[in-house]
PDB file of C-alpha atoms in Angstrom:
ATOM      1  CA  MET A   1      18.050 -13.803 -15.040  1.00  0.00           C
ATOM      2  CA  THR A   2      19.349 -12.338 -11.715  1.00  0.00           C
ATOM      3  CA  LYS A   3      22.956 -12.245 -10.887  1.00  0.00           C
ATOM      4  CA  GLU A   4      22.884 -16.225  -9.983  1.00  0.00           C
ATOM      5  CA  GLY A   5      21.475 -16.962 -13.194  1.00  0.00           C
ATOM      6  CA  VAL A   6      18.440 -17.593 -12.110  1.00  0.00           C
ATOM      7  CA  ARG A   7      14.583 -16.749 -12.266  1.00  0.00           C
ATOM      8  CA  GLU A   8      12.361 -14.914  -9.666  1.00  0.00           C
ATOM      9  CA  LYS A   9       9.774 -16.579  -8.058  1.00  0.00           C
ATOM     10  CA  VAL A  10       6.707 -13.963  -7.810  1.00  0.00           C
ATOM     11  CA  ALA A  11       3.903 -14.830  -4.639  1.00  0.00           C
ATOM     12  CA  LEU A  12       1.328 -12.066  -4.016  1.00  0.00           C
ATOM     13  CA  ILE A  13      -0.615 -11.871  -0.582  1.00  0.00           C
ATOM     14  CA  GLY A  14      -3.734  -9.923  -1.166  1.00  0.00           C
ATOM     15  CA  SER A  15      -6.500 -10.953  -3.995  1.00  0.00           C
ATOM     16  CA  GLY A  16      -5.465  -6.952  -5.540  1.00  0.00           C
ATOM     17  CA  ASN A  17      -5.657  -6.059  -9.593  1.00  0.00           C
ATOM     18  CA  TRP A  18      -1.740  -5.318  -9.281  1.00  0.00           C
ATOM     19  CA  ILE A  19      -0.720  -6.137 -13.301  1.00  0.00           C
ATOM     20  CA  ILE A  20       1.818  -8.576 -11.816  1.00  0.00           C
ATOM     21  CA  GLY A  21       1.244 -11.719 -13.868  1.00  0.00           C
ATOM     22  CA  GLY A  22       1.504  -9.813 -16.973  1.00  0.00           C
ATOM     23  CA  ASN A  23       4.168  -7.888 -16.333  1.00  0.00           C
ATOM     24  CA  VAL A  24       7.109 -11.233 -15.847  1.00  0.00           C
ATOM     25  CA  THR A  25       6.312 -12.626 -18.663  1.00  0.00           C
ATOM     26  CA  LYS A  26       8.166 -10.166 -20.237  1.00  0.00           C
ATOM     27  CA  TYR A  27      11.322 -10.615 -18.320  1.00  0.00           C
ATOM     28  CA  ASP A  28      13.782 -12.764 -17.747  1.00  0.00           C
ATOM     29  CA  GLU A  29      14.630 -12.614 -14.591  1.00  0.00           C
ATOM     30  CA  PHE A  30      11.434 -14.365 -13.236  1.00  0.00           C
ATOM     31  CA  GLN A  31       9.023 -17.209 -13.258  1.00  0.00           C
ATOM     32  CA  GLN A  32       5.871 -17.292 -15.338  1.00  0.00           C
ATOM     33  CA  GLU A  33       3.621 -18.585 -12.748  1.00  0.00           C
ATOM     34  CA  VAL A  34       2.535 -16.568  -9.936  1.00  0.00           C
ATOM     35  CA  LYS A  35       0.393 -17.823  -6.974  1.00  0.00           C
ATOM     36  CA  MET A  36      -1.478 -15.757  -5.417  1.00  0.00           C
ATOM     37  CA  TRP A  37      -3.047 -16.063  -1.987  1.00  0.00           C
ATOM     38  CA  VAL A  38      -6.500 -15.024  -1.661  1.00  0.00           C
ATOM     39  CA  PHE A  39      -8.903 -14.933   1.642  1.00  0.00           C
ATOM     40  CA  GLU A  40     -10.727 -17.925   0.842  1.00  0.00           C
ATOM     41  CA  GLU A  41     -14.273 -17.125   0.780  1.00  0.00           C
ATOM     42  CA  ILE A  42     -17.026 -19.028  -0.300  1.00  0.00           C
ATOM     43  CA  ILE A  43     -19.667 -16.540  -2.813  1.00  0.00           C
ATOM     44  CA  ASN A  44     -22.531 -18.199  -3.958  1.00  0.00           C
ATOM     45  CA  GLY A  45     -22.390 -21.888  -2.791  1.00  0.00           C
ATOM     46  CA  ARG A  46     -18.322 -21.302  -3.992  1.00  0.00           C
ATOM     47  CA  LYS A  47     -15.603 -21.037  -2.899  1.00  0.00           C
ATOM     48  CA  LEU A  48     -13.300 -17.580  -4.014  1.00  0.00           C
ATOM     49  CA  THR A  49     -10.206 -19.508  -5.183  1.00  0.00           C
ATOM     50  CA  ASP A  50     -12.050 -21.249  -7.064  1.00  0.00           C
ATOM     51  CA  LEU A  51     -13.872 -18.963  -9.315  1.00  0.00           C
ATOM     52  CA  ILE A  52     -10.884 -16.835  -9.684  1.00  0.00           C
ATOM     53  CA  ASN A  53      -9.229 -20.473 -11.138  1.00  0.00           C
ATOM     54  CA  GLU A  54     -11.720 -20.750 -13.684  1.00  0.00           C
ATOM     55  CA  LYS A  55     -13.262 -17.286 -14.763  1.00  0.00           C
ATOM     56  CA  HIS A  56     -10.071 -15.579 -14.384  1.00  0.00           C
ATOM     57  CA  GLU A  57     -11.798 -12.921 -12.530  1.00  0.00           C
ATOM     58  CA  ASN A  58     -11.972 -11.568  -8.609  1.00  0.00           C
ATOM     59  CA  VAL A  59     -16.039 -12.639  -8.959  1.00  0.00           C
ATOM     60  CA  LYS A  60     -16.665  -9.685  -5.217  1.00  0.00           C
ATOM     61  CA  TYR A  61     -13.586  -7.505  -4.872  1.00  0.00           C
ATOM     62  CA  LEU A  62     -12.766  -6.064  -8.340  1.00  0.00           C
ATOM     63  CA  PRO A  63     -15.934  -7.811 -10.684  1.00  0.00           C
ATOM     64  CA  GLY A  64     -14.946  -7.479 -15.371  1.00  0.00           C
ATOM     65  CA  PHE A  65     -11.596  -7.351 -14.631  1.00  0.00           C
ATOM     66  CA  THR A  66     -10.061  -9.763 -15.986  1.00  0.00           C
ATOM     67  CA  ILE A  67      -6.258 -11.376 -13.822  1.00  0.00           C
ATOM     68  CA  PRO A  68      -4.463 -12.962 -15.907  1.00  0.00           C
ATOM     69  CA  GLU A  69      -3.689 -17.278 -16.966  1.00  0.00           C
ATOM     70  CA  ASN A  70       0.069 -17.665 -15.418  1.00  0.00           C
ATOM     71  CA  VAL A  71      -2.302 -15.763 -11.999  1.00  0.00           C
ATOM     72  CA  LYS A  72      -3.182 -18.759  -9.781  1.00  0.00           C
ATOM     73  CA  ALA A  73      -5.396 -18.769  -6.851  1.00  0.00           C
ATOM     74  CA  VAL A  74      -4.790 -20.321  -3.861  1.00  0.00           C
ATOM     75  CA  PRO A  75      -5.892 -19.864  -0.849  1.00  0.00           C
ATOM     76  CA  ASP A  76      -3.202 -22.469   1.719  1.00  0.00           C
ATOM     77  CA  LEU A  77      -0.238 -19.049   2.380  1.00  0.00           C
ATOM     78  CA  LEU A  78       2.082 -21.735   3.369  1.00  0.00           C
ATOM     79  CA  ASP A  79       2.021 -22.074  -0.350  1.00  0.00           C
ATOM     80  CA  PHE A  80       4.140 -19.803  -1.224  1.00  0.00           C
ATOM     81  CA  VAL A  81       5.822 -17.554   1.097  1.00  0.00           C
ATOM     82  CA  PHE A  82       3.114 -16.580   7.492  1.00  0.00           C
ATOM     83  CA  ASP A  83      -0.954 -15.502   9.860  1.00  0.00           C
ATOM     84  CA  ILE A  84       1.305 -13.384   7.869  1.00  0.00           C
ATOM     85  CA  CYS A  85       4.679 -13.157   8.905  1.00  0.00           C
ATOM     86  CA  ASP A  86       3.872 -15.441  11.793  1.00  0.00           C
ATOM     87  CA  LYS A  87       2.824 -18.498   8.951  1.00  0.00           C
ATOM     88  CA  LEU A  88       5.911 -17.286   6.953  1.00  0.00           C
ATOM     89  CA  LYS A  89       8.827 -17.965   9.820  1.00  0.00           C
ATOM     90  CA  GLY A  90      11.368 -20.561   9.031  1.00  0.00           C
ATOM     91  CA  GLN A  91       9.841 -21.269   5.175  1.00  0.00           C
ATOM     92  CA  ILE A  92      11.198 -17.905   2.894  1.00  0.00           C
ATOM     93  CA  HIS A  93      14.292 -18.260   1.957  1.00  0.00           C
ATOM     94  CA  PRO A  94      16.899 -15.707   3.081  1.00  0.00           C
ATOM     95  CA  SER A  95      17.570 -14.122  -0.186  1.00  0.00           C
ATOM     96  CA  THR A  96      13.549 -13.322  -0.365  1.00  0.00           C
ATOM     97  CA  LYS A  97      13.004  -9.824  -1.529  1.00  0.00           C
ATOM     98  CA  ALA A  98       9.791  -8.509  -0.181  1.00  0.00           C
ATOM     99  CA  ILE A  99       7.052  -4.945  -1.111  1.00  0.00           C
ATOM    100  CA  SER A 100       4.398  -3.607   1.313  1.00  0.00           C
ATOM    101  CA  LEU A 101       1.537  -2.038  -0.330  1.00  0.00           C
ATOM    102  CA  ILE A 102      -0.644  -1.970   3.198  1.00  0.00           C
ATOM    103  CA  LYS A 103      -1.119   1.866   3.803  1.00  0.00           C
ATOM    104  CA  GLY A 104      -1.281   1.947   7.640  1.00  0.00           C
ATOM    105  CA  PHE A 105       1.355   0.600  10.490  1.00  0.00           C
ATOM    106  CA  GLU A 106       1.683  -1.581  13.952  1.00  0.00           C
ATOM    107  CA  SER A 107       0.879   0.860  16.991  1.00  0.00           C
ATOM    108  CA  SER A 108       3.038   0.160  20.094  1.00  0.00           C
ATOM    109  CA  GLU A 109       3.796   2.072  23.424  1.00  0.00           C
ATOM    110  CA  THR A 110       7.018   2.930  22.404  1.00  0.00           C
ATOM    111  CA  GLY A 111       5.358   5.489  18.825  1.00  0.00           C
ATOM    112  CA  ILE A 112       4.439   4.112  15.293  1.00  0.00           C
ATOM    113  CA  ARG A 113       5.795   1.005  12.986  1.00  0.00           C
ATOM    114  CA  PRO A 114       5.925   0.656   9.475  1.00  0.00           C
ATOM    115  CA  MET A 115       4.623  -1.920   8.246  1.00  0.00           C
ATOM    116  CA  SER A 116       7.677  -2.624   6.065  1.00  0.00           C
ATOM    117  CA  GLN A 117       9.780  -2.890   9.202  1.00  0.00           C
ATOM    118  CA  VAL A 118       7.588  -5.069  11.184  1.00  0.00           C
ATOM    119  CA  ILE A 119       7.615  -7.634   8.209  1.00  0.00           C
ATOM    120  CA  SER A 120      11.696  -7.022   7.353  1.00  0.00           C
ATOM    121  CA  GLU A 121      12.497  -7.477  11.366  1.00  0.00           C
ATOM    122  CA  SER A 122      10.140 -10.358  12.106  1.00  0.00           C
ATOM    123  CA  LEU A 123      11.259 -12.850   8.200  1.00  0.00           C
ATOM    124  CA  ARG A 124      14.943 -10.721   8.562  1.00  0.00           C
ATOM    125  CA  ILE A 125      14.529 -10.007   4.483  1.00  0.00           C
ATOM    126  CA  SER A 126      14.750  -6.873   2.059  1.00  0.00           C
ATOM    127  CA  VAL A 127      11.209  -5.142   2.300  1.00  0.00           C
ATOM    128  CA  CYS A 128      10.035  -2.745  -0.265  1.00  0.00           C
ATOM    129  CA  SER A 129       7.084  -0.060  -0.196  1.00  0.00           C
ATOM    130  CA  LEU A 130       4.524   1.164  -2.786  1.00  0.00           C
ATOM    131  CA  SER A 131       1.800   3.604  -2.742  1.00  0.00           C
ATOM    132  CA  GLY A 132       0.258   6.228  -4.332  1.00  0.00           C
ATOM    133  CA  ALA A 133      -2.612   8.125  -6.644  1.00  0.00           C
ATOM    134  CA  ASN A 134      -4.105   4.184  -7.245  1.00  0.00           C
ATOM    135  CA  ILE A 135      -7.209   3.730  -7.724  1.00  0.00           C
ATOM    136  CA  ALA A 136      -7.657  -0.197  -7.804  1.00  0.00           C
ATOM    137  CA  ASN A 137     -10.487  -0.209 -10.434  1.00  0.00           C
ATOM    138  CA  GLU A 138      -9.140   2.820 -12.042  1.00  0.00           C
ATOM    139  CA  ILE A 139      -6.475   0.657 -12.725  1.00  0.00           C
ATOM    140  CA  ALA A 140      -7.677  -1.876 -13.668  1.00  0.00           C
ATOM    141  CA  ALA A 141      -9.201  -0.487 -16.465  1.00  0.00           C
ATOM    142  CA  GLU A 142      -5.999   0.516 -17.351  1.00  0.00           C
ATOM    143  CA  LYS A 143      -6.733   4.031 -16.586  1.00  0.00           C
ATOM    144  CA  PHE A 144      -3.171   6.200 -16.246  1.00  0.00           C
ATOM    145  CA  SER A 145      -1.574   6.215 -12.931  1.00  0.00           C
ATOM    146  CA  GLU A 146       1.611   7.052 -10.561  1.00  0.00           C
ATOM    147  CA  THR A 147       2.332   5.308  -7.986  1.00  0.00           C
ATOM    148  CA  THR A 148       5.617   4.932  -5.855  1.00  0.00           C
ATOM    149  CA  ILE A 149       8.457   2.174  -4.601  1.00  0.00           C
ATOM    150  CA  GLY A 150      10.094   2.931  -1.760  1.00  0.00           C
ATOM    151  CA  PHE A 151      13.515   1.029  -1.510  1.00  0.00           C
ATOM    152  CA  ASN A 152      17.115   0.476   0.147  1.00  0.00           C
ATOM    153  CA  ASP A 153      18.656  -0.799  -2.876  1.00  0.00           C
ATOM    154  CA  HIS A 154      18.214   0.409  -5.678  1.00  0.00           C
ATOM    155  CA  GLU A 155      18.239  -2.911  -7.712  1.00  0.00           C
ATOM    156  CA  GLU A 156      15.783  -3.710  -6.291  1.00  0.00           C
ATOM    157  CA  GLY A 157      13.674  -0.882  -6.869  1.00  0.00           C
ATOM    158  CA  GLU A 158      14.647  -2.224 -10.448  1.00  0.00           C
ATOM    159  CA  LEU A 159      13.826  -5.574 -10.194  1.00  0.00           C
ATOM    160  CA  PHE A 160       9.556  -4.123  -8.551  1.00  0.00           C
ATOM    161  CA  LYS A 161       9.752  -1.473 -10.966  1.00  0.00           C
ATOM    162  CA  LYS A 162       9.066  -3.957 -13.933  1.00  0.00           C
ATOM    163  CA  LEU A 163       7.732  -5.785 -12.009  1.00  0.00           C
ATOM    164  CA  PHE A 164       4.422  -3.079 -11.690  1.00  0.00           C
ATOM    165  CA  GLU A 165       5.031  -1.163 -14.453  1.00  0.00           C
ATOM    166  CA  THR A 166       2.356  -0.654 -17.511  1.00  0.00           C
ATOM    167  CA  LYS A 167       1.788   1.654 -20.793  1.00  0.00           C
ATOM    168  CA  TYR A 168      -0.827   2.798 -18.573  1.00  0.00           C
ATOM    169  CA  PHE A 169       0.829   2.318 -14.680  1.00  0.00           C
ATOM    170  CA  HIS A 170       4.009   4.939 -14.579  1.00  0.00           C
ATOM    171  CA  VAL A 171       6.218   3.845 -11.002  1.00  0.00           C
ATOM    172  CA  GLY A 172       9.223   6.375  -9.508  1.00  0.00           C
ATOM    173  CA  ILE A 173      11.811   4.850  -7.433  1.00  0.00           C
ATOM    174  CA  VAL A 174      12.782   6.731  -4.683  1.00  0.00           C
ATOM    175  CA  ASP A 175      15.523   5.501  -1.367  1.00  0.00           C
ATOM    176  CA  ASP A 176      13.101   6.369   1.175  1.00  0.00           C
ATOM    177  CA  VAL A 177      11.178   3.449   1.664  1.00  0.00           C
ATOM    178  CA  VAL A 178       9.046   4.226   5.009  1.00  0.00           C
ATOM    179  CA  GLY A 179       8.555   7.999   3.734  1.00  0.00           C
ATOM    180  CA  VAL A 180       6.526   6.438   1.374  1.00  0.00           C
ATOM    181  CA  GLU A 181       4.475   3.903   3.295  1.00  0.00           C
ATOM    182  CA  LEU A 182       3.763   6.622   6.271  1.00  0.00           C
ATOM    183  CA  CYS A 183       1.967   9.130   3.303  1.00  0.00           C
ATOM    184  CA  GLY A 184       0.077   5.943   2.449  1.00  0.00           C
ATOM    185  CA  ALA A 185      -0.782   6.050   5.831  1.00  0.00           C
ATOM    186  CA  LEU A 186      -1.074   9.981   7.052  1.00  0.00           C
ATOM    187  CA  LYS A 187      -3.245  10.476   3.847  1.00  0.00           C
ATOM    188  CA  ASN A 188      -6.253   9.185   5.381  1.00  0.00           C
ATOM    189  CA  VAL A 189      -6.175  12.026   8.339  1.00  0.00           C
ATOM    190  CA  ILE A 190      -6.024  15.129   5.799  1.00  0.00           C
ATOM    191  CA  ALA A 191      -9.136  12.395   4.470  1.00  0.00           C
ATOM    192  CA  ILE A 192     -11.080  12.379   7.596  1.00  0.00           C
ATOM    193  CA  GLY A 193     -10.624  16.381   7.643  1.00  0.00           C
ATOM    194  CA  CYS A 194     -11.849  16.880   3.627  1.00  0.00           C
ATOM    195  CA  GLY A 195     -14.987  13.754   4.500  1.00  0.00           C
ATOM    196  CA  ILE A 196     -15.973  16.580   7.277  1.00  0.00           C
ATOM    197  CA  VAL A 197     -15.796  19.429   5.550  1.00  0.00           C
ATOM    198  CA  ASP A 198     -18.059  17.686   2.437  1.00  0.00           C
ATOM    199  CA  GLY A 199     -20.342  16.366   5.252  1.00  0.00           C
ATOM    200  CA  LEU A 200     -20.924  20.113   6.139  1.00  0.00           C
ATOM    201  CA  LYS A 201     -21.201  21.613   3.055  1.00  0.00           C
ATOM    202  CA  LEU A 202     -18.476  24.269   3.863  1.00  0.00           C
ATOM    203  CA  GLY A 203     -17.401  24.591   0.495  1.00  0.00           C
ATOM    204  CA  GLU A 204     -14.344  23.437  -1.390  1.00  0.00           C
ATOM    205  CA  ASN A 205     -12.004  26.214  -0.019  1.00  0.00           C
ATOM    206  CA  THR A 206     -11.859  25.367   3.917  1.00  0.00           C
ATOM    207  CA  LYS A 207     -10.997  21.839   1.407  1.00  0.00           C
ATOM    208  CA  ALA A 208      -7.821  23.030   0.295  1.00  0.00           C
ATOM    209  CA  ALA A 209      -7.091  25.195   3.517  1.00  0.00           C
ATOM    210  CA  ILE A 210      -7.428  22.246   5.350  1.00  0.00           C
ATOM    211  CA  ILE A 211      -5.241  20.127   2.628  1.00  0.00           C
ATOM    212  CA  ARG A 212      -2.533  22.503   2.783  1.00  0.00           C
ATOM    213  CA  ILE A 213      -2.248  22.796   6.448  1.00  0.00           C
ATOM    214  CA  GLY A 214      -2.694  19.139   6.761  1.00  0.00           C
ATOM    215  CA  PHE A 215       0.069  18.187   4.731  1.00  0.00           C
ATOM    216  CA  LEU A 216       2.266  20.780   6.417  1.00  0.00           C
ATOM    217  CA  GLU A 217       1.291  18.171  10.085  1.00  0.00           C
ATOM    218  CA  MET A 218       1.895  14.523   8.358  1.00  0.00           C
ATOM    219  CA  GLN A 219       5.399  16.629   6.891  1.00  0.00           C
ATOM    220  CA  LYS A 220       5.878  17.886  10.036  1.00  0.00           C
ATOM    221  CA  PHE A 221       5.548  14.929  11.548  1.00  0.00           C
ATOM    222  CA  MET A 222       6.850  11.864   9.917  1.00  0.00           C
ATOM    223  CA  LYS A 223      10.679  13.814  10.176  1.00  0.00           C
ATOM    224  CA  MET A 224      10.182  14.867  13.563  1.00  0.00           C
ATOM    225  CA  PHE A 225       9.557  10.972  14.454  1.00  0.00           C
ATOM    226  CA  TYR A 226      11.782   9.230  11.744  1.00  0.00           C
ATOM    227  CA  ASN A 227      15.237   9.532  10.542  1.00  0.00           C
ATOM    228  CA  GLY A 228      16.232   9.938   6.406  1.00  0.00           C
ATOM    229  CA  ILE A 229      12.570  10.752   5.398  1.00  0.00           C
ATOM    230  CA  LYS A 230      13.195  12.411   2.105  1.00  0.00           C
ATOM    231  CA  ASP A 231      11.725  15.873   0.864  1.00  0.00           C
ATOM    232  CA  GLU A 232      10.442  14.445  -2.609  1.00  0.00           C
ATOM    233  CA  THR A 233       8.368  12.390  -1.393  1.00  0.00           C
ATOM    234  CA  PHE A 234       6.496  14.875  -0.208  1.00  0.00           C
ATOM    235  CA  PHE A 235       5.842  15.049  -4.582  1.00  0.00           C
ATOM    236  CA  GLU A 236       5.768  11.674  -5.440  1.00  0.00           C
ATOM    237  CA  SER A 237       2.895   9.652  -5.917  1.00  0.00           C
ATOM    238  CA  CYS A 238       2.358   8.452  -3.050  1.00  0.00           C
ATOM    239  CA  GLY A 239       3.402  12.406  -1.775  1.00  0.00           C
ATOM    240  CA  ILE A 240       0.625  14.766  -2.600  1.00  0.00           C
ATOM    241  CA  ALA A 241      -0.640  13.406  -5.374  1.00  0.00           C
ATOM    242  CA  ASP A 242      -2.405  10.256  -3.110  1.00  0.00           C
ATOM    243  CA  VAL A 243      -4.166  12.960  -0.691  1.00  0.00           C
ATOM    244  CA  ILE A 244      -5.001  14.559  -3.555  1.00  0.00           C
ATOM    245  CA  ALA A 245      -7.253  11.916  -5.390  1.00  0.00           C
ATOM    246  CA  THR A 246      -8.135  10.974  -1.666  1.00  0.00           C
ATOM    247  CA  CYS A 247      -9.351  13.948  -0.673  1.00  0.00           C
ATOM    248  CA  TYR A 248     -10.859  14.617  -4.310  1.00  0.00           C
ATOM    249  CA  GLY A 249     -12.059  11.226  -5.778  1.00  0.00           C
ATOM    250  CA  GLU A 250     -14.935  10.284  -6.080  1.00  0.00           C
ATOM    251  CA  LYS A 251     -16.667   7.931  -3.265  1.00  0.00           C
ATOM    252  CA  GLU A 252     -15.123   4.422  -3.207  1.00  0.00           C
ATOM    253  CA  LEU A 253     -17.115   1.810  -1.962  1.00  0.00           C
ATOM    254  CA  LEU A 254     -15.548  -0.194   1.773  1.00  0.00           C
ATOM    255  CA  GLN A 255     -15.826  -3.583   0.826  1.00  0.00           C
ATOM    256  CA  GLY A 256     -16.038  -4.483   4.026  1.00  0.00           C
ATOM    257  CA  GLN A 257     -13.542  -2.931   4.559  1.00  0.00           C
ATOM    258  CA  LYS A 258     -12.447  -1.011   8.149  1.00  0.00           C
ATOM    259  CA  LEU A 259     -12.183   2.777   7.594  1.00  0.00           C
ATOM    260  CA  GLN A 260      -7.885   3.349   8.408  1.00  0.00           C
ATOM    261  CA  GLY A 261      -7.991   7.799   8.384  1.00  0.00           C
ATOM    262  CA  THR A 262     -10.143   7.508  12.484  1.00  0.00           C
ATOM    263  CA  LEU A 263      -7.936   4.383  13.743  1.00  0.00           C
ATOM    264  CA  THR A 264      -4.657   6.296  12.300  1.00  0.00           C
ATOM    265  CA  VAL A 265      -5.780   9.816  13.945  1.00  0.00           C
ATOM    266  CA  LYS A 266      -5.940   7.865  17.067  1.00  0.00           C
ATOM    267  CA  GLU A 267      -2.636   6.710  17.246  1.00  0.00           C
ATOM    268  CA  ILE A 268      -1.446  10.058  16.338  1.00  0.00           C
ATOM    269  CA  ASN A 269      -2.651  11.431  18.284  1.00  0.00           C
ATOM    270  CA  ARG A 270      -1.238   8.798  20.906  1.00  0.00           C
ATOM    271  CA  VAL A 271       2.279   9.210  20.105  1.00  0.00           C
ATOM    272  CA  LEU A 272       1.175  12.884  20.542  1.00  0.00           C
ATOM    273  CA  SER A 273      -0.316  13.319  23.632  1.00  0.00           C
ATOM    274  CA  ARG A 274       2.617  11.380  25.344  1.00  0.00           C
ATOM    275  CA  GLU A 275       5.557  13.840  23.736  1.00  0.00           C
ATOM    276  CA  GLY A 276       2.962  17.152  24.617  1.00  0.00           C
ATOM    277  CA  LEU A 277       3.499  17.709  20.855  1.00  0.00           C
ATOM    278  CA  ASN A 278      -0.320  18.236  21.215  1.00  0.00           C
ATOM    279  CA  ASP A 279      -0.278  22.458  20.798  1.00  0.00           C
ATOM    280  CA  GLU A 280       2.327  22.107  17.597  1.00  0.00           C
ATOM    281  CA  TYR A 281      -0.697  19.369  15.772  1.00  0.00           C
ATOM    282  CA  VAL A 282      -3.755  21.544  15.621  1.00  0.00           C
ATOM    283  CA  LEU A 283      -5.691  20.433  12.425  1.00  0.00           C
ATOM    284  CA  ILE A 284      -4.876  16.206  13.375  1.00  0.00           C
ATOM    285  CA  ILE A 285      -5.466  16.796  17.548  1.00  0.00           C
ATOM    286  CA  THR A 286      -8.665  18.460  15.763  1.00  0.00           C
ATOM    287  CA  PHE A 287     -10.006  14.957  14.521  1.00  0.00           C
ATOM    288  CA  ASN A 288      -9.872  13.164  17.134  1.00  0.00           C
ATOM    289  CA  TYR A 289     -12.649  15.499  19.023  1.00  0.00           C
TER     290      TYR A 289
END
């Protein structure tokens, strides 16, 4: 139970297979039902939400993997928690806790805003972040993986750790919300470089050099533009491990999703050009051409 003796209600925005359905049944802190907002699609004449609730399986994005029966797919975001933040405004309690699994950011005239900051400022709630070397199909197949949760409040970090951790999915927590999520976004820049190396058949030594230089530039960029980034964050699953998994792992099917790294490169280059720092980030600048 929480300090107030009330069970936390858990809701998901997005239909990724994130273990939560099974974990809420293990702890007194959580209500047993988990509502999962799914963008409604028609699959062979049937609504995707109906198929998920009937078959307990995401037949389009994670076929063959069971979703716990206490997870209910719903097409209306207001059933549990806004497009997306706009619909949520005024609909959620100030004590609501959120965690962002988004490996991206919002770009603005003044720079790059982490999504946790966007959500927190829009909804006026506390937001943690989760990122790591987490290829979805491997987690669904219960292959051992690690991830990292960034928190501002240690108690919230521990609460979300309970929600996500299993014997095959180990969760580390760090006091660095922004660092965790920016690692998840910026690693895609390094992945583009490694993809170019693979395409040109330049070899593993060249790829290793790209990873080393890219990782250093990633660290430098984050610490230059964001206060409070911790050195240890880069050596958690969200940092170097995610870079390795992305650059050396099996190719993942995008399934209609955009390649994030190209957009990330453009936004970072815009920031660097505005600040006159192009010469200090040779690798990142190169990938923009």
